[in-house]
Amino acid sequence: MTKLIAGNWKMNGSLTANEALLRALASGLPQALPCDVAVCIPAPYFAQFQALAAATPALAAVALGAQDISSQPAGAFTGEVSATMLKDFACRYAIVGHSERRQYHGETDALVAAKAQQALAVGITPIVCVGETLAEREAGQTTEVVKRQLAAVIQANGHCISEIVLAYEPVWAIGTGKTASPEEAQTVHAVLRAQLAAATAHASRVKIIYGGSMNAANAASLLAQPDIDGGLIGGAALKAADFLSIISAAS
Ligand code: 13P
């Protein structure tokens, strides 16, 4: 299957820095992309991305993604950004349930499932993040934790579950420089694939991507695993050369 390399810029960027990064990406991208490419950027910069992409042919194939989405369709929810608002900017993806949102904003499995539902309702592909903490891994709970997190999304979304992208992001590997080994990651991806297969006949089509200190040096070995269908890249997505190397490793 075509792999997906998605950058998660997190709360980084500025008008000036974004333009430099996107222009550097545009000039380094091959004419025919070897994989699907997306950048999940802070919402205030969607219009900037749209304008640059419209004026820069090499960026036309780079999809826009959001880092979060409201669980509600509209109304009195101060500070939230709805699925239809994202759609106005031709957002193709929205990350939901990133561990930083679960950890710092108290997002529950049920809320994450509702967010995925909002995205799917307007045709945005939710990138659903699951992953265990270091304490959970050391307690032997990895499988139980990721299965619980995915089960909530399956339960709320029924047969539409085949339309999601699933991201396995072990919390202990995020921003730490400590990557799951290709074998460790593959083991969890296989568990998730089996869980999807019990819910949909199309589980083999669902992209299950890995995130957590993926970089130019380790991307190829991770992406060579049978159930690793791409990457969700934090730090390395902020450096054009690194992001471009990961993209070329996904061919
Ligand atoms: P890093 O690549 O910086 O570890 O971040 C991973 C991540 O959280 C992507 O969503």
CSV table of C-alpha atoms and ligand atoms in Angstrom, one decimal:
chain,number,residue,atom,x,y,z
A,1,MET,CA,0.0,0.0,0.0
A,2,THR,CA,1.1,3.6,-0.6
A,3,LYS,CA,2.8,4.8,2.6
A,4,LEU,CA,1.9,8.1,4.4
A,5,ILE,CA,4.5,10.4,5.8
A,6,ALA,CA,2.8,13.1,7.9
A,7,GLY,CA,4.6,15.9,9.7
A,8,ASN,CA,3.2,17.0,13.0
A,9,TRP,CA,4.5,20.5,13.6
A,10,LYS,CA,2.9,20.7,17.0
A,11,MET,CA,2.9,24.2,18.4
A,12,ASN,CA,5.8,25.4,16.3
A,13,GLY,CA,6.1,27.9,13.5
A,14,SER,CA,5.6,31.5,12.4
A,15,LEU,CA,4.7,33.1,9.2
A,16,THR,CA,8.4,33.5,8.3
A,17,ALA,CA,9.6,30.1,9.5
A,18,ASN,CA,6.7,28.2,7.8
A,19,GLU,CA,7.3,29.9,4.5
A,20,ALA,CA,11.0,29.0,4.6
A,21,LEU,CA,10.2,25.4,5.6
A,22,LEU,CA,7.5,24.9,2.9
A,23,ARG,CA,9.7,26.5,0.2
A,24,ALA,CA,12.6,24.2,1.2
A,25,LEU,CA,10.3,21.2,1.0
A,26,ALA,CA,8.9,22.3,-2.3
A,27,SER,CA,12.3,22.6,-3.8
A,28,GLY,CA,13.4,19.2,-2.5
A,29,LEU,CA,10.3,17.1,-3.3
A,30,PRO,CA,10.6,14.8,-6.3
A,31,GLN,CA,8.1,15.5,-9.1
A,32,ALA,CA,6.3,12.2,-8.5
A,33,LEU,CA,6.0,11.6,-4.8
A,34,PRO,CA,7.0,8.1,-3.6
A,35,CYS,CA,4.3,8.2,-0.9
A,36,ASP,CA,1.4,10.3,0.4
A,37,VAL,CA,2.7,13.4,2.2
A,38,ALA,CA,0.9,15.6,4.7
A,39,VAL,CA,1.8,18.4,7.1
A,40,CYS,CA,-0.4,18.9,10.2
A,41,ILE,CA,0.2,22.5,11.1
A,42,PRO,CA,-1.2,24.9,13.6
A,43,ALA,CA,-4.7,26.1,12.5
A,44,PRO,CA,-3.8,29.8,12.3
A,45,TYR,CA,-1.5,29.0,9.4
A,46,PHE,CA,-4.0,27.1,7.2
A,47,ALA,CA,-4.6,30.1,5.0
A,48,GLN,CA,-0.9,30.7,4.6
A,49,PHE,CA,-0.4,27.1,3.6
A,50,GLN,CA,-3.3,27.3,1.1
A,51,ALA,CA,-2.0,30.4,-0.5
A,52,LEU,CA,1.6,29.0,-0.8
A,53,ALA,CA,0.3,25.6,-2.1
A,54,ALA,CA,-1.8,27.4,-4.7
A,55,ALA,CA,1.3,29.3,-5.9
A,56,THR,CA,3.8,26.5,-5.7
A,57,PRO,CA,3.1,23.5,-8.0
A,58,ALA,CA,5.5,21.2,-6.0
A,59,LEU,CA,3.3,21.7,-2.9
A,60,ALA,CA,0.1,20.8,-4.6
A,61,ALA,CA,0.6,17.1,-3.8
A,62,VAL,CA,1.2,17.9,-0.1
A,63,ALA,CA,-2.0,17.4,1.9
A,64,LEU,CA,-3.0,19.8,4.7
A,65,GLY,CA,-3.7,18.3,8.1
A,66,ALA,CA,-4.9,19.7,11.5
A,67,GLN,CA,-3.6,18.6,14.8
A,68,ASP,CA,-6.9,18.4,16.6
A,69,ILE,CA,-10.7,18.7,15.8
A,70,SER,CA,-13.7,19.5,18.0
A,71,SER,CA,-15.9,16.7,19.1
A,72,GLN,CA,-18.9,19.0,18.5
A,73,PRO,CA,-20.3,20.2,15.1
A,74,ALA,CA,-20.8,23.9,16.0
A,75,GLY,CA,-21.9,26.3,18.7
A,76,ALA,CA,-20.8,27.6,22.1
A,77,PHE,CA,-17.5,25.8,22.4
A,78,THR,CA,-15.0,28.6,22.9
A,79,GLY,CA,-11.6,27.9,21.4
A,80,GLU,CA,-12.6,24.8,19.5
A,81,VAL,CA,-12.3,24.4,15.7
A,82,SER,CA,-15.0,22.3,14.0
A,83,ALA,CA,-14.7,19.8,11.2
A,84,THR,CA,-16.5,22.0,8.7
A,85,MET,CA,-14.1,24.9,9.5
A,86,LEU,CA,-11.2,22.5,8.7
A,87,LYS,CA,-13.0,21.5,5.5
A,88,ASP,CA,-13.2,25.1,4.4
A,89,PHE,CA,-9.4,25.0,4.1
A,90,ALA,CA,-9.4,21.7,2.3
A,91,CYS,CA,-7.9,19.9,5.3
A,92,ARG,CA,-7.5,16.3,4.3
A,93,TYR,CA,-6.4,14.9,7.7
A,94,ALA,CA,-6.9,15.7,11.4
A,95,ILE,CA,-4.8,14.1,14.1
A,96,VAL,CA,-7.0,13.0,17.0
A,97,GLY,CA,-6.1,11.7,20.4
A,98,HIS,CA,-2.4,12.6,20.3
A,99,SER,CA,-0.8,11.6,23.6
A,100,GLU,CA,0.0,15.3,24.3
A,101,ARG,CA,-3.8,16.0,24.1
A,102,ARG,CA,-4.6,13.0,26.2
A,103,GLN,CA,-2.0,14.0,28.8
A,104,TYR,CA,-2.3,17.8,29.0
A,105,HIS,CA,-5.9,18.2,28.1
A,106,GLY,CA,-7.4,15.1,29.7
A,107,GLU,CA,-8.8,13.7,26.5
A,108,THR,CA,-10.5,10.4,27.1
A,109,ASP,CA,-10.9,7.4,24.8
A,110,ALA,CA,-14.6,8.4,24.3
A,111,LEU,CA,-13.8,12.0,23.4
A,112,VAL,CA,-11.1,10.9,20.9
A,113,ALA,CA,-13.7,8.5,19.4
A,114,ALA,CA,-16.2,11.4,19.1
A,115,LYS,CA,-13.5,13.6,17.4
A,116,ALA,CA,-12.8,10.8,14.9
A,117,GLN,CA,-16.6,10.7,14.2
A,118,GLN,CA,-16.7,14.4,13.5
A,119,ALA,CA,-13.8,14.2,11.1
A,120,LEU,CA,-15.3,11.2,9.2
A,121,ALA,CA,-18.7,12.9,8.9
A,122,VAL,CA,-17.2,15.6,6.7
A,123,GLY,CA,-14.7,13.4,4.8
A,124,ILE,CA,-11.6,14.3,6.8
A,125,THR,CA,-9.4,11.3,7.5
A,126,PRO,CA,-8.7,11.2,11.3
A,127,ILE,CA,-5.2,10.1,12.2
A,128,VAL,CA,-6.1,8.3,15.4
A,129,CYS,CA,-3.2,8.1,17.8
A,130,VAL,CA,-2.8,5.3,20.3
A,131,GLY,CA,0.2,4.4,22.5
A,132,GLU,CA,1.3,3.3,25.9
A,133,THR,CA,3.4,5.2,28.5
A,134,LEU,CA,6.7,3.9,29.8
A,135,ALA,CA,5.1,2.8,33.0
A,136,GLU,CA,2.4,0.9,31.1
A,137,ARG,CA,5.1,-0.8,28.9
A,138,GLU,CA,7.1,-1.8,31.9
A,139,ALA,CA,4.0,-3.2,33.5
A,140,GLY,CA,3.4,-5.4,30.5
A,141,GLN,CA,0.2,-3.5,29.6
A,142,THR,CA,1.1,-2.2,26.1
A,143,THR,CA,-1.3,-4.5,24.2
A,144,GLU,CA,-4.1,-3.9,26.6
A,145,VAL,CA,-3.7,-0.1,26.5
A,146,VAL,CA,-3.6,0.3,22.7
A,147,LYS,CA,-6.4,-2.1,22.2
A,148,ARG,CA,-8.6,-0.2,24.7
A,149,GLN,CA,-7.8,3.1,22.9
A,150,LEU,CA,-8.6,1.6,19.5
A,151,ALA,CA,-11.7,-0.2,20.7
A,152,ALA,CA,-13.4,3.1,21.7
A,153,VAL,CA,-12.9,4.4,18.2
A,154,ILE,CA,-14.1,1.2,16.6
A,155,GLN,CA,-17.2,1.2,18.7
A,156,ALA,CA,-18.2,4.8,17.9
A,157,ASN,CA,-17.4,4.6,14.2
A,158,GLY,CA,-18.7,1.1,13.1
A,159,HIS,CA,-17.9,0.2,9.5
A,160,CYS,CA,-16.3,3.6,8.8
A,161,ILE,CA,-13.3,2.4,10.8
A,162,SER,CA,-11.7,1.4,7.5
A,163,GLU,CA,-11.5,5.1,6.6
A,164,ILE,CA,-9.2,6.1,9.5
A,165,VAL,CA,-5.4,6.2,9.6
A,166,LEU,CA,-4.1,4.7,12.8
A,167,ALA,CA,-0.9,6.0,14.4
A,168,TYR,CA,1.0,4.0,17.0
A,169,GLU,CA,2.9,6.4,19.0
A,170,PRO,CA,4.5,5.0,22.2
A,171,VAL,CA,4.5,7.9,24.6
A,172,TRP,CA,8.0,7.1,25.8
A,173,ALA,CA,9.4,7.5,22.3
A,174,ILE,CA,7.9,10.9,21.6
A,175,GLY,CA,10.4,13.7,21.5
A,176,THR,CA,12.9,11.6,23.5
A,177,GLY,CA,15.2,10.3,20.8
A,178,LYS,CA,14.3,6.8,22.0
A,179,THR,CA,12.6,5.0,19.1
A,180,ALA,CA,10.8,1.7,19.4
A,181,SER,CA,12.8,-0.9,17.5
A,182,PRO,CA,11.4,-1.9,14.2
A,183,GLU,CA,10.5,-5.3,15.8
A,184,GLU,CA,8.8,-3.7,18.9
A,185,ALA,CA,6.8,-1.4,16.7
A,186,GLN,CA,5.8,-4.2,14.2
A,187,THR,CA,4.6,-6.3,17.1
A,188,VAL,CA,2.1,-3.6,18.2
A,189,HIS,CA,1.1,-2.8,14.6
A,190,ALA,CA,0.3,-6.5,14.1
A,191,VAL,CA,-1.9,-6.4,17.2
A,192,LEU,CA,-3.7,-3.4,15.9
A,193,ARG,CA,-4.1,-4.9,12.4
A,194,ALA,CA,-5.7,-8.0,14.0
A,195,GLN,CA,-8.1,-5.8,16.0
A,196,LEU,CA,-9.1,-3.9,12.9
A,197,ALA,CA,-9.6,-7.2,11.0
A,198,ALA,CA,-12.1,-8.3,13.6
A,199,ALA,CA,-14.1,-5.0,12.9
A,200,THR,CA,-13.9,-4.6,9.2
A,201,ALA,CA,-13.2,-6.7,6.1
A,202,HIS,CA,-10.9,-3.9,4.9
A,203,ALA,CA,-8.3,-3.9,7.6
A,204,SER,CA,-5.5,-4.6,5.2
A,205,ARG,CA,-6.3,-1.2,3.6
A,206,VAL,CA,-6.0,0.8,6.8
A,207,LYS,CA,-2.7,2.6,7.1
A,208,ILE,CA,-1.1,2.0,10.5
A,209,ILE,CA,1.7,4.5,10.8
A,210,TYR,CA,4.4,4.8,13.5
A,211,GLY,CA,5.4,7.9,15.4
A,212,GLY,CA,8.0,8.6,18.1
A,213,SER,CA,11.5,9.9,17.3
A,214,MET,CA,11.3,8.7,13.7
A,215,ASN,CA,14.1,10.4,11.8
A,216,ALA,CA,16.2,10.3,8.6
A,217,ALA,CA,18.5,7.6,10.1
A,218,ASN,CA,15.9,5.1,11.4
A,219,ALA,CA,13.0,5.6,9.0
A,220,ALA,CA,13.9,3.0,6.4
A,221,SER,CA,14.2,0.1,8.9
A,222,LEU,CA,10.9,1.0,10.6
A,223,LEU,CA,9.1,1.5,7.2
A,224,ALA,CA,10.4,-1.9,6.0
A,225,GLN,CA,8.2,-3.7,8.6
A,226,PRO,CA,5.1,-5.4,7.0
A,227,ASP,CA,2.5,-3.5,9.1
A,228,ILE,CA,4.2,-0.1,9.3
A,229,ASP,CA,2.5,1.9,6.6
A,230,GLY,CA,4.1,5.3,7.2
A,231,GLY,CA,5.2,7.7,9.8
A,232,LEU,CA,4.0,10.6,12.0
A,233,ILE,CA,6.9,12.8,12.4
A,234,GLY,CA,7.4,15.5,15.0
A,235,GLY,CA,10.8,17.1,15.4
A,236,ALA,CA,12.2,15.9,12.2
A,237,ALA,CA,9.3,17.4,10.2
A,238,LEU,CA,10.6,20.9,11.2
A,239,LYS,CA,13.8,20.4,9.2
A,240,ALA,CA,13.2,20.2,5.5
A,241,ALA,CA,16.2,18.0,4.8
A,242,ASP,CA,15.2,15.4,7.4
A,243,PHE,CA,11.6,15.3,6.4
A,244,LEU,CA,12.6,14.9,2.7
A,245,SER,CA,14.9,12.0,3.7
A,246,ILE,CA,12.1,10.3,5.5
A,247,ILE,CA,9.8,10.8,2.5
A,248,SER,CA,12.4,9.2,0.2
A,249,ALA,CA,12.8,6.3,2.6
A,250,ALA,CA,9.0,5.6,2.2
A,251,SER,CA,9.3,4.7,-1.5
B,1,13P,P1,8.8,13.2,17.6
B,1,13P,O1,9.0,12.8,16.2
B,1,13P,O2,9.3,14.6,17.9
B,1,13P,O3,9.2,12.2,18.6
B,1,13P,O4,7.2,13.4,17.8
B,1,13P,C1,6.4,12.3,17.4
B,1,13P,C2,5.0,12.8,17.5
B,1,13P,O5,4.5,13.0,18.5
B,1,13P,C3,4.3,12.9,16.2
B,1,13P,O6,2.9,13.1,16.4
